[in-house]
Tab-separated table of C-alpha atoms in Angstrom:
chain	number	residue	atom	x	y	z
A	1	UNK	CA	27.516	-12.552	1.617
A	2	UNK	CA	27.452	-10.850	-1.726
A	3	UNK	CA	29.898	-13.227	-3.331
A	4	UNK	CA	27.811	-16.087	-2.026
A	5	UNK	CA	24.669	-14.545	-3.510
A	6	UNK	CA	26.568	-14.347	-6.783
A	7	UNK	CA	27.587	-17.957	-6.365
A	8	UNK	CA	23.954	-18.943	-5.890
A	9	UNK	CA	22.872	-17.050	-8.998
A	10	UNK	CA	25.677	-18.608	-10.981
A	11	UNK	CA	24.750	-22.082	-9.768
A	12	UNK	CA	21.092	-21.621	-10.606
A	13	UNK	CA	21.965	-20.310	-14.055
A	14	UNK	CA	24.018	-23.444	-14.631
A	15	UNK	CA	21.076	-25.574	-13.519
A	16	UNK	CA	18.702	-23.819	-15.849
A	17	UNK	CA	21.069	-24.264	-18.754
A	18	UNK	CA	21.345	-27.966	-17.973
A	19	UNK	CA	17.568	-28.368	-17.915
A	20	UNK	CA	16.577	-26.111	-20.755
A	21	UNK	CA	15.558	-28.899	-23.082
A	22	UNK	CA	12.663	-29.810	-20.790
A	23	UNK	CA	9.202	-28.246	-21.052
A	24	UNK	CA	9.300	-24.710	-19.638
A	25	UNK	CA	6.611	-25.300	-17.006
A	26	UNK	CA	8.433	-28.385	-15.755
A	27	UNK	CA	11.698	-26.418	-15.572
A	28	UNK	CA	9.868	-23.703	-13.670
A	29	UNK	CA	8.609	-26.244	-11.138
A	30	UNK	CA	12.032	-27.804	-10.688
A	31	UNK	CA	13.730	-24.456	-10.311
A	32	UNK	CA	11.214	-23.454	-7.689
A	33	UNK	CA	12.416	-26.356	-5.565
A	34	UNK	CA	16.059	-25.884	-6.399
A	35	UNK	CA	16.135	-22.149	-5.730
A	36	UNK	CA	14.790	-22.624	-2.234
A	37	UNK	CA	17.206	-25.496	-1.725
A	38	UNK	CA	20.307	-23.619	-2.847
A	39	UNK	CA	19.253	-20.480	-0.977
A	40	UNK	CA	18.761	-22.370	2.267
A	41	UNK	CA	21.917	-24.352	1.792
A	42	UNK	CA	23.953	-21.209	1.138
A	43	UNK	CA	23.025	-19.901	4.591
A	44	UNK	CA	24.577	-23.015	6.122
A	45	UNK	CA	27.826	-22.640	4.240
A	46	UNK	CA	31.062	-21.784	5.975
A	47	UNK	CA	33.115	-18.767	5.012
A	48	UNK	CA	35.249	-20.563	2.446
A	49	UNK	CA	32.677	-23.055	1.286
A	50	UNK	CA	30.815	-22.755	-1.981
A	51	UNK	CA	27.530	-24.199	-3.154
A	52	UNK	CA	29.393	-26.310	-5.685
A	53	UNK	CA	31.500	-27.915	-2.977
A	54	UNK	CA	28.340	-29.077	-1.256
A	55	UNK	CA	26.244	-30.091	-4.212
A	56	UNK	CA	28.741	-30.716	-6.961
A	57	UNK	CA	28.693	-28.814	-10.249
A	58	UNK	CA	25.251	-27.764	-11.466
A	59	UNK	CA	25.482	-30.074	-14.460
A	60	UNK	CA	25.962	-33.050	-12.161
A	61	UNK	CA	23.130	-31.962	-9.887
A	62	UNK	CA	20.907	-31.624	-12.948
A	63	UNK	CA	21.924	-35.038	-14.239
A	64	UNK	CA	21.178	-36.729	-10.939
A	65	UNK	CA	17.864	-34.945	-10.651
A	66	UNK	CA	16.828	-35.860	-14.169
A	67	UNK	CA	17.641	-39.466	-13.522
A	68	UNK	CA	15.656	-39.588	-10.292
A	69	UNK	CA	12.763	-37.704	-11.806
A	70	UNK	CA	12.636	-40.025	-14.785
A	71	UNK	CA	13.326	-37.316	-17.351
A	72	UNK	CA	15.139	-38.260	-20.501
A	73	UNK	CA	18.874	-37.556	-20.545
A	74	UNK	CA	19.949	-34.189	-21.714
A	75	UNK	CA	19.453	-33.640	-25.422
A	76	UNK	CA	21.299	-31.030	-27.337
A	77	UNK	CA	19.395	-27.846	-27.721
A	78	UNK	CA	18.372	-26.840	-31.147
A	79	UNK	CA	20.447	-23.955	-32.455
A	80	UNK	CA	17.323	-21.844	-32.721
A	81	UNK	CA	16.727	-21.878	-29.000
A	82	UNK	CA	20.355	-21.215	-28.110
A	83	UNK	CA	20.097	-17.828	-29.738
A	84	UNK	CA	18.637	-15.354	-27.291
A	85	UNK	CA	15.377	-14.282	-28.751
A	86	UNK	CA	14.710	-10.618	-28.434
A	87	UNK	CA	10.940	-10.943	-28.495
A	88	UNK	CA	10.150	-13.932	-26.313
A	89	UNK	CA	6.831	-14.726	-24.718
A	90	UNK	CA	8.021	-13.889	-21.190
A	91	UNK	CA	9.343	-10.559	-22.366
A	92	UNK	CA	6.135	-9.716	-24.205
A	93	UNK	CA	4.159	-10.722	-21.118
A	94	UNK	CA	6.319	-8.640	-18.787
A	95	UNK	CA	5.988	-5.565	-20.928
A	96	UNK	CA	2.304	-6.284	-21.337
A	97	UNK	CA	1.979	-6.289	-17.560
A	98	UNK	CA	3.890	-3.028	-17.241
A	99	UNK	CA	1.995	-1.394	-20.081
A	100	UNK	CA	-1.355	-2.708	-18.886
A	101	UNK	CA	-0.684	-1.326	-15.422
A	102	UNK	CA	0.230	2.076	-16.856
A	103	UNK	CA	-2.860	2.151	-19.056
A	104	UNK	CA	-4.963	1.133	-16.050
A	105	UNK	CA	-3.612	4.125	-14.142
A	106	UNK	CA	-4.635	6.470	-16.951
A	107	UNK	CA	-7.956	4.727	-17.475
A	108	UNK	CA	-8.590	4.759	-13.734
A	109	UNK	CA	-8.247	8.520	-13.753
A	110	UNK	CA	-11.036	8.655	-16.325
A	111	UNK	CA	-13.053	5.671	-15.154
A	112	UNK	CA	-15.653	7.674	-13.264
A	113	UNK	CA	-16.506	9.626	-16.394
A	114	UNK	CA	-16.319	6.747	-18.841
A	115	UNK	CA	-15.957	3.304	-17.231
A	116	UNK	CA	-15.721	1.579	-20.614
A	117	UNK	CA	-12.091	2.771	-21.020
A	118	UNK	CA	-11.155	0.107	-18.477
A	119	UNK	CA	-11.734	-2.532	-21.152
A	120	UNK	CA	-8.512	-1.492	-22.903
A	121	UNK	CA	-6.119	-2.413	-20.047
A	122	UNK	CA	-8.164	-5.533	-19.337
A	123	UNK	CA	-7.552	-6.763	-22.891
A	124	UNK	CA	-3.807	-6.002	-22.652
A	125	UNK	CA	-3.494	-7.765	-19.306
A	126	UNK	CA	-5.463	-10.847	-20.268
A	127	UNK	CA	-3.474	-11.286	-23.470
A	128	UNK	CA	-0.108	-10.841	-21.744
A	129	UNK	CA	-0.997	-13.241	-18.949
A	130	UNK	CA	-2.195	-15.806	-21.475
A	131	UNK	CA	1.336	-15.814	-22.943
A	132	UNK	CA	2.928	-17.070	-19.723
A	133	UNK	CA	0.118	-18.600	-17.683
A	134	UNK	CA	1.525	-22.094	-18.264
A	135	UNK	CA	4.990	-21.138	-16.990
A	136	UNK	CA	4.176	-21.724	-13.345
A	137	UNK	CA	3.668	-19.546	-10.320
A	138	UNK	CA	7.226	-18.215	-10.036
A	139	UNK	CA	7.461	-16.951	-13.628
A	140	UNK	CA	11.169	-17.622	-13.508
A	141	UNK	CA	11.712	-16.704	-17.132
A	142	UNK	CA	10.345	-13.243	-16.548
A	143	UNK	CA	12.413	-12.926	-13.387
A	144	UNK	CA	15.502	-13.767	-15.465
A	145	UNK	CA	14.926	-11.120	-18.108
A	146	UNK	CA	17.721	-8.536	-18.009
A	147	UNK	CA	15.226	-5.734	-17.418
A	148	UNK	CA	13.633	-7.606	-14.513
A	149	UNK	CA	17.018	-8.355	-12.981
A	150	UNK	CA	17.919	-4.678	-13.212
A	151	UNK	CA	14.627	-3.676	-11.620
A	152	UNK	CA	15.130	-6.213	-8.857
A	153	UNK	CA	18.637	-4.952	-8.190
A	154	UNK	CA	17.301	-1.422	-8.055
A	155	UNK	CA	14.611	-2.450	-5.573
A	156	UNK	CA	17.026	-4.289	-3.285
A	157	UNK	CA	19.733	-1.824	-2.323
A	158	UNK	CA	22.700	-2.701	-0.122
A	159	UNK	CA	21.567	-3.620	3.391
A	160	UNK	CA	21.952	-0.800	5.888
A	161	UNK	CA	21.581	2.047	3.418
A	162	UNK	CA	18.701	4.510	3.899
A	163	UNK	CA	17.204	3.333	0.614
A	164	UNK	CA	17.128	-0.220	1.886
A	165	UNK	CA	15.494	0.837	5.140
A	166	UNK	CA	12.933	2.888	3.236
A	167	UNK	CA	12.052	-0.035	0.984
A	168	UNK	CA	11.848	-2.398	3.956
A	169	UNK	CA	9.533	0.032	5.670
A	170	UNK	CA	7.349	0.401	2.596
A	171	UNK	CA	7.179	-3.392	2.308
A	172	UNK	CA	5.901	-3.567	5.874
A	173	UNK	CA	3.060	-1.254	4.845
A	174	UNK	CA	1.942	-3.562	2.065
A	175	UNK	CA	-0.928	-5.268	3.905
A	176	UNK	CA	-2.251	-1.859	4.929
A	177	UNK	CA	-2.100	-0.757	1.318
A	178	UNK	CA	-4.137	-3.794	0.266
A	179	UNK	CA	-6.917	-2.633	2.565
A	180	UNK	CA	-6.632	0.999	1.471
A	181	UNK	CA	-6.696	-0.193	-2.117
A	182	UNK	CA	-9.886	-2.160	-1.549
A	183	UNK	CA	-11.363	0.914	0.140
A	184	UNK	CA	-10.477	3.205	-2.765
A	185	UNK	CA	-11.847	0.736	-5.285
A	186	UNK	CA	-15.007	0.392	-3.221
A	187	UNK	CA	-15.346	4.164	-3.154
A	188	UNK	CA	-14.913	4.285	-6.924
A	189	UNK	CA	-17.580	1.614	-7.346
A	190	UNK	CA	-19.991	3.507	-5.098
A	191	UNK	CA	-19.419	6.733	-7.018
A	192	UNK	CA	-20.320	4.880	-10.207
A	193	UNK	CA	-23.272	3.048	-8.707
A	194	UNK	CA	-25.906	5.547	-9.791
A	195	UNK	CA	-24.733	5.957	-13.353
A	196	UNK	CA	-23.204	2.800	-14.696
A	197	UNK	CA	-24.277	-0.534	-13.299
A	198	UNK	CA	-21.657	-2.529	-15.252
A	199	UNK	CA	-18.873	-0.212	-14.178
A	200	UNK	CA	-20.107	-0.483	-10.619
A	201	UNK	CA	-20.181	-4.285	-10.697
A	202	UNK	CA	-16.783	-4.522	-12.381
A	203	UNK	CA	-14.988	-2.202	-9.972
A	204	UNK	CA	-16.776	-3.676	-6.960
A	205	UNK	CA	-15.638	-7.138	-8.033
A	206	UNK	CA	-12.081	-5.880	-8.445
A	207	UNK	CA	-12.281	-4.354	-4.961
A	208	UNK	CA	-13.353	-7.641	-3.389
A	209	UNK	CA	-10.838	-9.801	-5.238
A	210	UNK	CA	-8.023	-7.295	-4.593
A	211	UNK	CA	-8.131	-8.120	-0.879
A	212	UNK	CA	-7.057	-11.681	-1.673
A	213	UNK	CA	-4.841	-10.814	-4.607
A	214	UNK	CA	-2.170	-9.080	-2.511
A	215	UNK	CA	-1.154	-12.050	-0.386
A	216	UNK	CA	-1.713	-14.488	-3.268
A	217	UNK	CA	0.705	-12.631	-5.496
A	218	UNK	CA	3.433	-13.339	-2.955
A	219	UNK	CA	3.135	-17.046	-3.628
A	220	UNK	CA	2.007	-17.008	-7.241
A	221	UNK	CA	3.402	-14.226	-9.387
A	222	UNK	CA	0.612	-14.650	-11.890
A	223	UNK	CA	-1.595	-12.773	-9.447
A	224	UNK	CA	0.537	-9.716	-10.223
A	225	UNK	CA	-1.469	-9.407	-13.429
A	226	UNK	CA	-4.372	-8.603	-11.152
A	227	UNK	CA	-2.707	-7.013	-8.169
A	228	UNK	CA	-0.580	-4.390	-9.936
A	229	UNK	CA	-3.357	-3.050	-12.173
A	230	UNK	CA	-5.721	-3.047	-9.187
A	231	UNK	CA	-3.285	-0.762	-7.399
A	232	UNK	CA	-3.003	1.416	-10.480
A	233	UNK	CA	-6.779	1.597	-10.740
A	234	UNK	CA	-7.071	2.575	-7.081
A	235	UNK	CA	-4.484	5.324	-7.521
A	236	UNK	CA	-6.179	6.522	-10.705
A	237	UNK	CA	-9.526	6.684	-8.944
A	238	UNK	CA	-7.901	8.538	-6.061
A	239	UNK	CA	-6.511	11.111	-8.497
A	240	UNK	CA	-9.917	11.586	-9.990
A	241	UNK	CA	-11.670	11.921	-6.644
A	242	UNK	CA	-9.062	14.487	-5.581
A	243	UNK	CA	-9.518	16.307	-8.866
A	244	UNK	CA	-13.306	16.446	-8.529
A	245	UNK	CA	-13.130	17.429	-4.865
A	246	UNK	CA	-10.586	20.125	-5.567
A	247	UNK	CA	-12.834	21.449	-8.335
A	248	UNK	CA	-15.766	21.650	-5.963
A	249	UNK	CA	-13.668	23.285	-3.285
A	250	UNK	CA	-12.522	25.853	-5.814
A	251	UNK	CA	-16.152	26.527	-6.725
A	252	UNK	CA	-17.090	26.946	-3.085
A	253	UNK	CA	-14.119	29.178	-2.469
A	254	UNK	CA	-15.079	31.463	-5.333
A	255	UNK	CA	-18.623	31.648	-4.025
A	256	UNK	CA	-17.521	32.502	-0.538
A	257	UNK	CA	-15.408	35.329	-1.902
A	258	UNK	CA	-18.554	37.314	-2.698
A	259	UNK	CA	-18.852	40.237	-0.294
A	260	UNK	CA	-19.976	38.845	2.964
A	261	UNK	CA	-22.187	40.977	5.192
A	262	UNK	CA	-19.868	43.571	6.521
A	263	UNK	CA	-18.657	42.911	9.950
A	264	UNK	CA	-19.179	45.985	12.020
A	265	UNK	CA	-16.721	46.365	14.719
A	266	UNK	CA	-17.715	49.686	16.193
A	267	UNK	CA	-19.309	49.640	19.583
A	268	UNK	CA	-20.505	53.202	19.869
A	269	UNK	CA	-21.664	56.018	17.576
A	270	UNK	CA	-21.088	59.701	18.144
A	271	UNK	CA	-23.198	62.207	16.254
A	272	UNK	CA	-22.209	65.874	15.934
A	273	UNK	CA	-24.220	68.770	14.749
A	274	UNK	CA	-22.844	71.192	12.199
A	275	UNK	CA	-21.225	73.203	14.900
A	276	UNK	CA	-19.244	70.327	16.096
A	277	UNK	CA	-21.423	69.844	19.114
A	278	UNK	CA	-21.813	66.315	20.318
A	279	UNK	CA	-25.410	65.191	20.154
A	280	UNK	CA	-26.691	62.981	22.859
A	281	UNK	CA	-29.622	60.621	23.025
A	282	UNK	CA	-29.720	60.185	19.253
A	283	UNK	CA	-31.898	57.325	18.069
A	284	UNK	CA	-30.854	55.752	14.791
A	285	UNK	CA	-33.168	53.845	12.431
A	286	UNK	CA	-32.761	52.466	8.950
A	287	UNK	CA	-35.142	52.946	6.021
A	288	UNK	CA	-37.471	50.267	7.338
A	289	UNK	CA	-37.685	51.754	10.753
A	290	UNK	CA	-35.486	49.090	12.283
A	291	UNK	CA	-33.185	50.293	14.986
A	292	UNK	CA	-29.547	50.480	13.979
A	293	UNK	CA	-27.631	48.787	16.690
A	294	UNK	CA	-23.933	48.756	17.012
A	295	UNK	CA	-23.053	45.181	16.585
A	296	UNK	CA	-20.635	44.878	19.372
A	297	UNK	CA	-22.038	43.355	22.469
A	298	UNK	CA	-23.651	46.036	24.521
A	299	UNK	CA	-23.850	45.700	28.223
A	300	UNK	CA	-26.211	47.722	30.230
A	301	UNK	CA	-25.076	50.031	32.877
A	302	UNK	CA	-25.861	47.914	35.808
A	303	UNK	CA	-25.567	44.222	35.573
A	304	UNK	CA	-28.583	42.464	36.859
A	305	UNK	CA	-30.963	45.070	35.498
A	306	UNK	CA	-33.630	43.879	33.149
A	307	UNK	CA	-32.466	44.261	29.548
A	308	UNK	CA	-32.622	46.318	27.529
A	309	UNK	CA	-32.143	49.038	30.012
A	310	UNK	CA	-32.086	51.626	27.287
A	311	UNK	CA	-32.803	51.315	23.586
A	312	UNK	CA	-29.791	49.719	22.035
A	313	UNK	CA	-29.894	52.196	19.178
A	314	UNK	CA	-29.561	55.239	21.371
A	315	UNK	CA	-26.190	56.878	20.912
A	316	UNK	CA	-23.768	57.591	22.266
A	317	UNK	CA	-24.121	54.663	24.508
A	318	UNK	CA	-23.321	55.243	28.082
A	319	UNK	CA	-20.370	53.546	29.560
A	320	UNK	CA	-19.898	52.156	32.919
A	321	UNK	CA	-17.375	53.617	35.206
A	322	UNK	CA	-16.783	50.496	37.136
A	323	UNK	CA	-14.805	52.225	39.817
A	324	UNK	CA	-17.585	54.590	40.789
A	325	UNK	CA	-20.442	52.400	39.662
A	326	UNK	CA	-21.997	55.231	37.696
A	327	UNK	CA	-23.064	55.464	34.106
A	328	UNK	CA	-22.164	58.361	31.914
A	329	UNK	CA	-21.523	59.146	28.327
A	330	UNK	CA	-17.954	59.196	27.361
A	331	UNK	CA	-16.984	61.401	24.474
A	332	UNK	CA	-14.936	59.740	21.858
A	333	UNK	CA	-11.285	59.911	22.527
A	334	UNK	CA	-8.397	58.742	20.545
A	335	UNK	CA	-8.413	55.539	22.432
A	336	UNK	CA	-12.082	54.847	22.864
A	337	UNK	CA	-13.214	53.525	19.455
A	338	UNK	CA	-11.296	50.383	19.231
A	339	UNK	CA	-11.408	49.923	15.482
A	340	UNK	CA	-10.171	53.307	14.379
A	341	UNK	CA	-6.447	53.711	14.264
A	342	UNK	CA	-5.637	56.383	16.781
A	343	UNK	CA	-3.459	58.464	14.537
A	344	UNK	CA	-5.380	58.479	11.267
A	345	UNK	CA	-8.780	59.882	12.085
A	346	UNK	CA	-9.682	59.899	15.686
A	347	UNK	CA	-13.102	61.395	16.076
A	348	UNK	CA	-11.865	63.530	18.887
A	349	UNK	CA	-9.512	65.532	16.735
A	350	UNK	CA	-11.653	65.775	13.626
A	351	UNK	CA	-15.319	65.180	14.015
A	352	UNK	CA	-17.145	64.325	10.841
A	353	UNK	CA	-19.001	67.585	10.700
A	354	UNK	CA	-17.982	69.758	7.798
A	355	UNK	CA	-16.628	73.235	7.941
A	356	UNK	CA	-14.983	72.673	11.202
A	357	UNK	CA	-11.303	73.344	11.451
A	358	UNK	CA	-9.553	70.227	12.260
A	359	UNK	CA	-7.920	71.713	15.233
A	360	UNK	CA	-11.244	72.576	16.796
A	361	UNK	CA	-12.001	70.677	19.891
A	362	UNK	CA	-15.215	68.732	19.626
A	363	UNK	CA	-15.725	69.115	23.275
A	364	UNK	CA	-15.233	72.858	23.139
A	365	UNK	CA	-18.930	73.377	23.563
A	366	UNK	CA	-18.984	71.242	26.567
A	367	UNK	CA	-17.564	72.166	29.845
A	368	UNK	CA	-14.550	70.049	29.857
A	369	UNK	CA	-13.511	68.498	33.032
A	370	UNK	CA	-10.017	69.473	33.723
A	371	UNK	CA	-9.041	66.350	35.417
A	372	UNK	CA	-8.934	64.078	32.418
A	373	UNK	CA	-6.540	65.042	29.705
A	374	UNK	CA	-8.714	63.655	26.981
A	375	UNK	CA	-11.929	65.516	26.711
A	376	UNK	CA	-14.174	63.224	28.541
A	377	UNK	CA	-17.484	64.695	29.220
A	378	UNK	CA	-18.944	64.063	32.530
A	379	UNK	CA	-22.242	63.240	33.195
A	380	UNK	CA	-25.181	63.429	30.950
A	381	UNK	CA	-25.704	60.577	33.177
A	382	UNK	CA	-28.330	58.175	32.028
A	383	UNK	CA	-30.311	56.479	34.580
A	384	UNK	CA	-30.351	52.798	33.719
A	385	UNK	CA	-33.866	52.317	34.872
A	386	UNK	CA	-34.982	55.137	32.667
B	1	UNK	CA	28.243	-52.639	-0.996
B	2	UNK	CA	27.349	-49.241	-2.355
B	3	UNK	CA	24.072	-48.334	-0.715
B	4	UNK	CA	23.380	-45.605	-3.283
B	5	UNK	CA	22.654	-48.348	-5.825
B	6	UNK	CA	20.200	-50.004	-3.438
B	7	UNK	CA	18.665	-46.676	-2.580
B	8	UNK	CA	17.662	-45.946	-6.158
B	9	UNK	CA	15.021	-48.621	-6.133
B	10	UNK	CA	13.474	-47.668	-2.820
B	11	UNK	CA	13.805	-43.880	-2.718
B	12	UNK	CA	10.168	-43.529	-3.767
B	13	UNK	CA	9.115	-45.553	-0.792
B	14	UNK	CA	11.388	-43.630	1.567
B	15	UNK	CA	10.169	-40.227	0.359
B	16	UNK	CA	6.521	-41.237	0.612
B	17	UNK	CA	7.216	-42.589	4.091
B	18	UNK	CA	8.710	-39.352	5.453
B	19	UNK	CA	5.821	-37.350	3.982
B	20	UNK	CA	3.265	-39.699	5.517
B	21	UNK	CA	2.702	-37.574	8.612
B	22	UNK	CA	3.806	-34.056	7.766
B	23	UNK	CA	4.060	-32.057	4.575
B	24	UNK	CA	7.520	-30.904	3.738
B	25	UNK	CA	9.533	-28.882	1.246
B	26	UNK	CA	12.445	-30.410	-0.609
B	27	UNK	CA	15.224	-29.727	1.833
B	28	UNK	CA	12.946	-30.810	4.661
B	29	UNK	CA	12.557	-34.196	3.018
B	30	UNK	CA	16.316	-34.498	2.531
B	31	UNK	CA	16.873	-33.769	6.227
B	32	UNK	CA	14.238	-36.246	7.368
B	33	UNK	CA	15.750	-38.997	5.223
B	34	UNK	CA	19.202	-38.293	6.621
B	35	UNK	CA	17.874	-38.116	10.159
B	36	UNK	CA	16.266	-41.490	9.521
B	37	UNK	CA	19.638	-42.990	8.670
B	38	UNK	CA	19.892	-42.597	4.907
B	39	UNK	CA	23.120	-40.614	5.080
B	40	UNK	CA	24.111	-41.190	1.490
B	41	UNK	CA	20.973	-39.829	-0.069
B	42	UNK	CA	21.770	-37.207	-2.687
B	43	UNK	CA	19.973	-33.864	-2.638
B	44	UNK	CA	19.351	-33.935	-6.362
B	45	UNK	CA	17.961	-37.477	-6.217
B	46	UNK	CA	15.433	-36.470	-3.591
B	47	UNK	CA	14.333	-33.443	-5.586
B	48	UNK	CA	14.050	-35.555	-8.687
B	49	UNK	CA	12.047	-38.170	-6.848
B	50	UNK	CA	9.694	-35.534	-5.516
B	51	UNK	CA	9.092	-34.308	-9.073
B	52	UNK	CA	8.457	-37.826	-10.312
B	53	UNK	CA	6.012	-38.656	-7.542
B	54	UNK	CA	4.306	-35.330	-8.124
B	55	UNK	CA	4.023	-35.934	-11.868
B	56	UNK	CA	2.715	-39.429	-11.148
B	57	UNK	CA	-0.107	-37.855	-9.124
B	58	UNK	CA	0.943	-39.154	-5.711
B	59	UNK	CA	1.877	-35.796	-4.256
B	60	UNK	CA	0.310	-32.384	-4.318
B	61	UNK	CA	2.232	-29.174	-3.815
B	62	UNK	CA	1.610	-25.693	-2.504
B	63	UNK	CA	3.823	-22.647	-2.179
B	64	UNK	CA	4.432	-20.902	1.122
B	65	UNK	CA	5.794	-17.357	0.858
B	66	UNK	CA	8.953	-16.641	2.735
B	67	UNK	CA	9.969	-13.248	4.078
B	68	UNK	CA	13.590	-13.680	3.084
B	69	UNK	CA	14.697	-15.794	0.174
B	70	UNK	CA	12.647	-17.720	-2.346
B	71	UNK	CA	9.274	-19.238	-1.581
B	72	UNK	CA	9.126	-22.793	-0.349
B	73	UNK	CA	7.154	-25.386	-2.223
B	74	UNK	CA	5.683	-27.911	0.139
B	75	UNK	CA	4.721	-31.381	-0.950
B	76	UNK	CA	1.993	-33.393	0.675
B	77	UNK	CA	0.961	-36.959	0.092
B	78	UNK	CA	-2.518	-37.607	-1.302
B	79	UNK	CA	-4.720	-40.707	-1.366
B	80	UNK	CA	-3.011	-42.153	-4.418
B	81	UNK	CA	0.309	-41.679	-2.694
B	82	UNK	CA	-0.894	-43.348	0.485
B	83	UNK	CA	-2.213	-46.300	-1.480
B	84	UNK	CA	1.125	-46.594	-3.244
B	85	UNK	CA	2.965	-46.347	0.071
B	86	UNK	CA	0.922	-49.168	1.606
B	87	UNK	CA	1.380	-51.339	-1.470
B	88	UNK	CA	5.118	-50.657	-1.723
B	89	UNK	CA	5.575	-51.390	1.940
B	90	UNK	CA	4.110	-54.862	1.472
B	91	UNK	CA	6.301	-55.432	-1.556
B	92	UNK	CA	9.350	-54.285	0.374
B	93	UNK	CA	8.589	-56.454	3.389
B	94	UNK	CA	8.145	-59.614	1.402
B	95	UNK	CA	11.215	-58.762	-0.659
B	96	UNK	CA	13.274	-58.043	2.434
B	97	UNK	CA	12.192	-61.250	4.158
B	98	UNK	CA	12.901	-63.218	1.024
B	99	UNK	CA	16.358	-61.731	0.866
B	100	UNK	CA	16.837	-62.294	4.588
B	101	UNK	CA	15.964	-65.927	4.058
B	102	UNK	CA	18.473	-66.234	1.276
B	103	UNK	CA	21.158	-64.592	3.375
B	104	UNK	CA	20.399	-66.886	6.322
B	105	UNK	CA	20.973	-69.878	4.088
B	106	UNK	CA	24.262	-68.446	2.984
B	107	UNK	CA	25.298	-67.842	6.559
B	108	UNK	CA	24.217	-71.234	7.702
């Protein structure tokens, strides 16, 4: 397979050499036919058959073709053209395309701020395409440049390798990319619409044409001078949109880091007098006379009763003993306030009142019910219906 | 008699004839000619003829992308080509009948 591919390349190179005195665009047209011919023929070849065995040497093929096509017989090339020129038009055009695409990427990343920078890649691309526009749709001379051949080899790895599968997969995504590209370009145009009407029109036009450019470039490589930079522009615009969005997100994030209203997680408040005695039926208000309500959801003693059964800012709030169905105030225990870590400062062991030895029991003033180990105070029972 | 010498003069006509109904790329045309009985037709001659007819404005061409391998350039006959085909056919018929007549005399 590989040796046959080499044979095909060798044969085509011989053909080109035998035709190289003809006008370049005519050679390009002939080679377009011949490449497809030799490629198709090589798939029909047997294991030990070569292209030359089928078609004769390339020089003979070229002679026969010239005769039938009515071209003049082969003339000797001028010495000037035999020397490989370093700076040929195809090479300048190829590098112009590569450079123009790169500049488009950079310009695309700045296009929303200053659309006029897009003129620079446009000039590069138009000039480089003008160099080779007459060389036909296949641009065979560019495809034969050593750098292009190397790139092509790099892009077509051995069949069966992961790289080859990856590239095949990416190729299958191409039509989807053409649509995404048009979408990105359209987005860029819309973002410019309010500020720069020429930029808007230019990018919108590129977006529309880009839909057709993708498939066209498959048949006519000259469309690459449009298709590649259009992709670069889309990617550049995407970068810029991401950049702007990320900037705004950063701004929002810094704003939201300002102290938010504190989330109160306590559900009950216990007030003690200076003697460490638990106060009951304390009503709390702020400076404006608004009741201070513990933020946690407060359920009345008996479900079904009209709410609020008691002022929500009366502390300590009674708790329901669901087993007995009665309401009574429960003194804080190590486990009751959910937010306070039990070990650090449980209100039961050290009430906030000053001057009280920490070992003092807050419930010492109260008759403690012996049954519960934690000092739960029975009753001060609050009647739900007042 | 070497038919390849005869063929040279009428390959134009043969190529135009096989493109009359359907467009075709180069190798297509070669196959159609061979299927039609022109076994000796050379690949290169057909490709050369296609180029000549194209340059003479009797054919148009378009490229069809191919998933594997190079793109295929299809040729299709245009009005000029059809006019030439009709004209050449008449020329050929009268020429062939003339030659037939001569050969009959020889045989007689």
